[in-house]
Amino acid sequence: MSRVVAVSNRVSVPRRGTAPGGLTVGLMAAMKSRGGLWFGWSGEIDDNATSAVKVVRRGGVTFATVDFTPDELQKYYQGFCNGTLWPLFHYFLGDFHFVDEQFDAYMAVNQRFARELVRQLQPDDVVWVHDYHLLPLAQQLRQAGSDHPIGLFLHIPFPQLESLRALPVYDELLCAMLEYDLVGFQTDRDLKAFLTAVEHLWGPGAITADGVVRVGTHRAQTGCFPIGVDVEGIQGEALKAAPGEACQRLIQGMLGRQLIMGVDRLDYSKGLCERFRAYERFLETHPDSLNRVSFIQIAPLSRSDVQAYAAIRRELEQTAGRINGRFADTDWTPIRYLNKNFPHDVLMAFMRNAPVGLVTPLRDGMNLVAKEFVAAQNAEDPGVLILSTLAGAALELPAALLVNPYDCNGMAEALQQALQMPLAERRDRHASMIEALRRNDIDAWHGRFLDCLREAAQVRHRGTAALRTDAA
Ligand code: F6P
């Protein structure tokens, strides 16, 4: 079996005591079962970042990382990735800006990644690129001489054409994306949005019925590959960590109250302010719940140097403070808002103990926390998932209590419904959701993507060979 080379902006070399994000969990599962190389940014900044690649091996996976210069961090990561593409792709046009030199830095980092990566590649490797940071990487890798199968999976939404057009270089980026053999999306909506943009630029003739985009000499297969979770692994983690100190302290601190649980990176797309306000509305309109529930929101800090993230952090602190000031009692803190991170197994144990999981992003490619919450539950007495209709996961989990994250009253009522839901209904909803998760688990996700990528590359190679024969 050929080696899988994963490439993402940030590489998370496994360390104890940290909770990896969705991308990391998904990728580690793919890499562990197949072995391979993971290439990307170390997370470190070095004033004189040389081109030296640091290589370490952990659990059968090789991690090859580079540092960024302060300039790359500021213009590429904070600038074009998280000040331009992130807000645009999540429909936050108010936070979106475009600066030419940040785009230049984005292209330059992609070029630098390609230059370094190509030296690490072996002839039979399959290259799997992840997310919006690296849209032009295949183009740069081809220019650096790579003829490997190269696929891209976009973890975040792909915006509708009318939003996408706000980006002055959207055509350049789309053109670069066609150099991948396979471009994969989380949902059919994202895939359709991409194909609409392709049609806008190159006409309907550029797309074949089976989702292949052909423009000039480029041929890119497209497809929908919703990311899944490791259902059995999560169950095992939750059970293992439940007797541990962290989980026991959480349970004791609840004093028999019902736990409402949220776990998100601190990001404005996660809808945390709206969620806090909905909880406040719930307490206002259901006074019998005072002192009987507790909402714990875990929100590790993220991208703090980007202005919009600092602003949302301030707003959340104020809102949590206001809610506690308004409703707290001598023996009750209505909302506990923690900017700290926990190991993944501890989070799974927390979720298993929560009668309600509150996952209400304003926009999300998938949202793996929603799937993890369902996977972590005890099937005999499962908690209820309240899920935003604007998360990709809602398409696979219609048995969750679906809410519009902007609808304060609707979310407050969903909280009441979840807390009161009879056991039989909770079991039915959970059974239907866990079945969907098992059908499309993490192994199915990477298996399907990599099979499709190999096939797409073979078709390209056959096409190239046929052209050579014709020419001869
Ligand atoms: O889900 C989107 C994403 O950017 C992932 O690619 C990444 O793992 C996660 O969010 C964390 O982002 P960052 O590396 O910017 O902290």
Short mmCIF file of N, CA and C in Angstrom, two decimals, residues 194-280:
data_model
loop_
_atom_site.label_atom_id
_atom_site.label_comp_id
_atom_site.label_asym_id
_atom_site.label_seq_id
_atom_site.Cartn_x
_atom_site.Cartn_y
_atom_site.Cartn_z
N PHE A 194 -19.07 25.13 -5.19
CA PHE A 194 -17.80 25.12 -5.95
C PHE A 194 -18.09 24.96 -7.45
N LEU A 195 -18.97 24.01 -7.78
CA LEU A 195 -19.25 23.77 -9.20
C LEU A 195 -19.96 24.97 -9.84
N THR A 196 -20.78 25.67 -9.05
CA THR A 196 -21.42 26.88 -9.57
C THR A 196 -20.37 27.93 -9.93
N ALA A 197 -19.36 28.04 -9.05
CA ALA A 197 -18.29 29.02 -9.32
C ALA A 197 -17.49 28.60 -10.56
N VAL A 198 -17.26 27.30 -10.70
CA VAL A 198 -16.53 26.79 -11.88
C VAL A 198 -17.34 27.13 -13.14
N GLU A 199 -18.64 26.87 -13.07
CA GLU A 199 -19.51 27.13 -14.24
C GLU A 199 -19.50 28.62 -14.58
N HIS A 200 -19.52 29.46 -13.55
CA HIS A 200 -19.50 30.90 -13.75
C HIS A 200 -18.23 31.32 -14.50
N LEU A 201 -17.11 30.70 -14.15
CA LEU A 201 -15.84 31.10 -14.75
C LEU A 201 -15.60 30.46 -16.11
N TRP A 202 -15.99 29.17 -16.25
CA TRP A 202 -15.59 28.46 -17.47
C TRP A 202 -16.76 27.86 -18.25
N GLY A 203 -17.99 28.12 -17.80
CA GLY A 203 -19.16 27.64 -18.53
C GLY A 203 -19.55 26.22 -18.14
N PRO A 204 -20.81 25.83 -18.46
CA PRO A 204 -21.30 24.51 -18.03
C PRO A 204 -20.53 23.36 -18.66
N GLY A 205 -19.92 23.60 -19.82
CA GLY A 205 -19.16 22.54 -20.50
C GLY A 205 -17.94 22.09 -19.71
N ALA A 206 -17.54 22.87 -18.70
CA ALA A 206 -16.34 22.50 -17.94
C ALA A 206 -16.61 21.36 -16.96
N ILE A 207 -17.91 21.04 -16.75
CA ILE A 207 -18.24 20.04 -15.72
C ILE A 207 -18.95 18.85 -16.35
N THR A 208 -18.46 17.64 -16.08
CA THR A 208 -19.14 16.46 -16.61
C THR A 208 -20.13 15.94 -15.57
N ALA A 209 -21.00 15.01 -15.98
CA ALA A 209 -22.06 14.52 -15.10
C ALA A 209 -21.50 13.86 -13.84
N ASP A 210 -20.33 13.24 -13.94
CA ASP A 210 -19.79 12.58 -12.74
C ASP A 210 -18.89 13.49 -11.90
N GLY A 211 -19.06 14.81 -12.07
CA GLY A 211 -18.37 15.76 -11.19
C GLY A 211 -16.92 16.01 -11.54
N VAL A 212 -16.54 15.72 -12.77
CA VAL A 212 -15.16 16.02 -13.18
C VAL A 212 -15.14 17.42 -13.79
N VAL A 213 -14.15 18.22 -13.38
CA VAL A 213 -14.00 19.55 -13.96
C VAL A 213 -12.82 19.50 -14.94
N ARG A 214 -13.08 19.91 -16.17
CA ARG A 214 -12.01 19.94 -17.18
C ARG A 214 -11.86 21.36 -17.70
N VAL A 215 -10.69 21.91 -17.50
CA VAL A 215 -10.41 23.25 -18.03
C VAL A 215 -9.01 23.20 -18.63
N GLY A 216 -8.90 23.42 -19.95
CA GLY A 216 -7.59 23.30 -20.61
C GLY A 216 -7.05 21.90 -20.39
N THR A 217 -5.82 21.84 -19.89
CA THR A 217 -5.22 20.51 -19.65
C THR A 217 -5.54 19.98 -18.26
N HIS A 218 -6.25 20.78 -17.44
CA HIS A 218 -6.54 20.33 -16.07
C HIS A 218 -7.74 19.40 -16.03
N ARG A 219 -7.65 18.40 -15.15
CA ARG A 219 -8.78 17.51 -14.90
C ARG A 219 -8.85 17.27 -13.41
N ALA A 220 -9.90 17.79 -12.77
CA ALA A 220 -10.04 17.58 -11.32
C ALA A 220 -11.35 16.87 -11.05
N GLN A 221 -11.25 15.73 -10.38
CA GLN A 221 -12.46 15.05 -9.90
C GLN A 221 -12.93 15.81 -8.66
N THR A 222 -14.25 15.95 -8.49
CA THR A 222 -14.75 16.59 -7.26
C THR A 222 -15.68 15.60 -6.56
N GLY A 223 -15.91 15.81 -5.28
CA GLY A 223 -16.79 14.89 -4.57
C GLY A 223 -17.10 15.38 -3.16
N CYS A 224 -18.07 14.69 -2.55
CA CYS A 224 -18.50 15.06 -1.20
C CYS A 224 -18.08 13.93 -0.25
N PHE A 225 -17.30 14.27 0.78
CA PHE A 225 -16.76 13.27 1.71
C PHE A 225 -16.94 13.77 3.15
N PRO A 226 -18.15 13.70 3.69
CA PRO A 226 -18.34 14.23 5.06
C PRO A 226 -17.43 13.51 6.06
N ILE A 227 -16.69 14.27 6.82
CA ILE A 227 -15.74 13.66 7.77
C ILE A 227 -16.51 13.00 8.92
N GLY A 228 -16.02 11.83 9.36
CA GLY A 228 -16.68 11.11 10.45
C GLY A 228 -15.81 11.06 11.69
N VAL A 229 -16.26 10.27 12.68
CA VAL A 229 -15.48 10.11 13.92
C VAL A 229 -15.26 8.63 14.19
N ASP A 230 -14.35 8.36 15.09
CA ASP A 230 -14.05 6.98 15.49
C ASP A 230 -15.00 6.62 16.64
N VAL A 231 -16.15 6.06 16.28
CA VAL A 231 -17.23 5.86 17.26
C VAL A 231 -16.75 4.97 18.42
N GLU A 232 -16.16 3.82 18.10
CA GLU A 232 -15.76 2.91 19.18
C GLU A 232 -14.63 3.54 20.01
N GLY A 233 -13.70 4.21 19.34
CA GLY A 233 -12.58 4.85 20.05
C GLY A 233 -13.10 5.88 21.05
N ILE A 234 -14.10 6.65 20.65
CA ILE A 234 -14.64 7.70 21.54
C ILE A 234 -15.35 7.06 22.73
N GLN A 235 -16.11 5.99 22.47
CA GLN A 235 -16.77 5.28 23.57
C GLN A 235 -15.72 4.80 24.57
N GLY A 236 -14.65 4.22 24.04
CA GLY A 236 -13.59 3.70 24.90
C GLY A 236 -12.94 4.82 25.72
N GLU A 237 -12.68 5.95 25.06
CA GLU A 237 -12.05 7.08 25.77
C GLU A 237 -12.95 7.58 26.89
N ALA A 238 -14.25 7.73 26.56
CA ALA A 238 -15.20 8.27 27.54
C ALA A 238 -15.28 7.35 28.75
N LEU A 239 -15.34 6.06 28.51
CA LEU A 239 -15.45 5.11 29.62
C LEU A 239 -14.18 5.09 30.46
N LYS A 240 -13.05 5.17 29.76
CA LYS A 240 -11.76 5.10 30.47
C LYS A 240 -11.55 6.34 31.35
N ALA A 241 -11.93 7.51 30.82
CA ALA A 241 -11.64 8.75 31.58
C ALA A 241 -12.72 9.06 32.62
N ALA A 242 -13.86 8.38 32.56
CA ALA A 242 -14.96 8.72 33.48
C ALA A 242 -14.57 8.60 34.96
N PRO A 243 -13.85 7.53 35.36
CA PRO A 243 -13.51 7.46 36.79
C PRO A 243 -12.37 8.40 37.18
N GLY A 244 -11.73 9.04 36.20
CA GLY A 244 -10.57 9.90 36.47
C GLY A 244 -10.93 11.14 37.27
N GLU A 245 -9.89 11.80 37.80
CA GLU A 245 -10.10 12.92 38.72
C GLU A 245 -10.89 14.07 38.08
N ALA A 246 -10.52 14.41 36.82
CA ALA A 246 -11.14 15.57 36.19
C ALA A 246 -12.64 15.36 36.06
N CYS A 247 -13.04 14.19 35.63
CA CYS A 247 -14.46 13.94 35.41
C CYS A 247 -15.20 13.84 36.75
N GLN A 248 -14.56 13.21 37.73
CA GLN A 248 -15.21 13.10 39.04
C GLN A 248 -15.40 14.48 39.68
N ARG A 249 -14.41 15.34 39.50
CA ARG A 249 -14.55 16.72 40.05
C ARG A 249 -15.71 17.43 39.38
N LEU A 250 -15.84 17.21 38.07
CA LEU A 250 -16.95 17.85 37.35
C LEU A 250 -18.29 17.36 37.90
N ILE A 251 -18.41 16.05 38.07
CA ILE A 251 -19.69 15.48 38.53
C ILE A 251 -20.00 15.98 39.94
N GLN A 252 -18.99 15.97 40.81
CA GLN A 252 -19.24 16.43 42.19
C GLN A 252 -19.63 17.89 42.22
N GLY A 253 -19.00 18.69 41.36
CA GLY A 253 -19.30 20.12 41.31
C GLY A 253 -20.72 20.40 40.83
N MET A 254 -21.33 19.45 40.15
CA MET A 254 -22.69 19.65 39.63
C MET A 254 -23.74 19.53 40.73
N LEU A 255 -23.41 18.82 41.82
CA LEU A 255 -24.35 18.61 42.94
C LEU A 255 -25.73 18.15 42.45
N GLY A 256 -25.73 17.23 41.51
CA GLY A 256 -27.00 16.66 41.04
C GLY A 256 -27.73 17.52 40.02
N ARG A 257 -27.15 18.67 39.65
CA ARG A 257 -27.84 19.50 38.64
C ARG A 257 -27.63 18.91 37.26
N GLN A 258 -28.50 19.28 36.32
CA GLN A 258 -28.35 18.79 34.95
C GLN A 258 -27.30 19.62 34.21
N LEU A 259 -26.41 18.90 33.55
CA LEU A 259 -25.29 19.57 32.87
C LEU A 259 -25.61 19.84 31.40
N ILE A 260 -25.43 21.10 31.01
CA ILE A 260 -25.51 21.48 29.58
C ILE A 260 -24.07 21.77 29.18
N MET A 261 -23.63 21.15 28.09
CA MET A 261 -22.20 21.20 27.79
C MET A 261 -21.91 21.76 26.40
N GLY A 262 -20.97 22.69 26.31
CA GLY A 262 -20.50 23.18 25.01
C GLY A 262 -18.97 23.08 24.96
N VAL A 263 -18.43 22.64 23.84
CA VAL A 263 -16.97 22.57 23.66
C VAL A 263 -16.64 23.12 22.28
N ASP A 264 -15.93 24.23 22.23
CA ASP A 264 -15.60 24.84 20.93
C ASP A 264 -14.29 25.59 21.04
N ARG A 265 -13.55 25.66 19.94
CA ARG A 265 -12.47 26.62 19.86
C ARG A 265 -13.09 28.01 19.97
N LEU A 266 -12.39 28.95 20.64
CA LEU A 266 -13.00 30.29 20.78
C LEU A 266 -12.94 31.00 19.42
N ASP A 267 -14.02 30.93 18.69
CA ASP A 267 -14.07 31.46 17.33
C ASP A 267 -15.45 32.09 17.11
N TYR A 268 -15.46 33.24 16.42
CA TYR A 268 -16.76 33.92 16.25
C TYR A 268 -17.73 33.09 15.42
N SER A 269 -17.23 32.14 14.61
CA SER A 269 -18.15 31.33 13.81
C SER A 269 -18.89 30.31 14.66
N LYS A 270 -18.47 30.11 15.90
CA LYS A 270 -19.07 29.06 16.73
C LYS A 270 -20.36 29.51 17.41
N GLY A 271 -20.69 30.78 17.31
CA GLY A 271 -21.98 31.25 17.83
C GLY A 271 -22.07 31.27 19.35
N LEU A 272 -20.94 31.51 20.02
CA LEU A 272 -20.95 31.41 21.48
C LEU A 272 -21.73 32.53 22.15
N CYS A 273 -21.63 33.75 21.60
CA CYS A 273 -22.39 34.87 22.22
C CYS A 273 -23.88 34.59 22.10
N GLU A 274 -24.30 34.15 20.93
CA GLU A 274 -25.72 33.83 20.70
C GLU A 274 -26.15 32.70 21.64
N ARG A 275 -25.25 31.74 21.83
CA ARG A 275 -25.56 30.59 22.70
C ARG A 275 -25.72 31.04 24.15
N PHE A 276 -24.81 31.92 24.60
CA PHE A 276 -24.90 32.41 25.98
C PHE A 276 -26.21 33.18 26.17
N ARG A 277 -26.56 33.98 25.18
CA ARG A 277 -27.80 34.77 25.30
C ARG A 277 -29.02 33.85 25.31
N ALA A 278 -28.97 32.78 24.55
CA ALA A 278 -30.11 31.84 24.54
C ALA A 278 -30.25 31.16 25.90
N TYR A 279 -29.11 30.86 26.52
CA TYR A 279 -29.15 30.25 27.86
C TYR A 279 -29.74 31.25 28.86
N GLU A 280 -29.34 32.50 28.71
CA GLU A 280 -29.89 33.56 29.58
C GLU A 280 -31.41 33.63 29.40
#
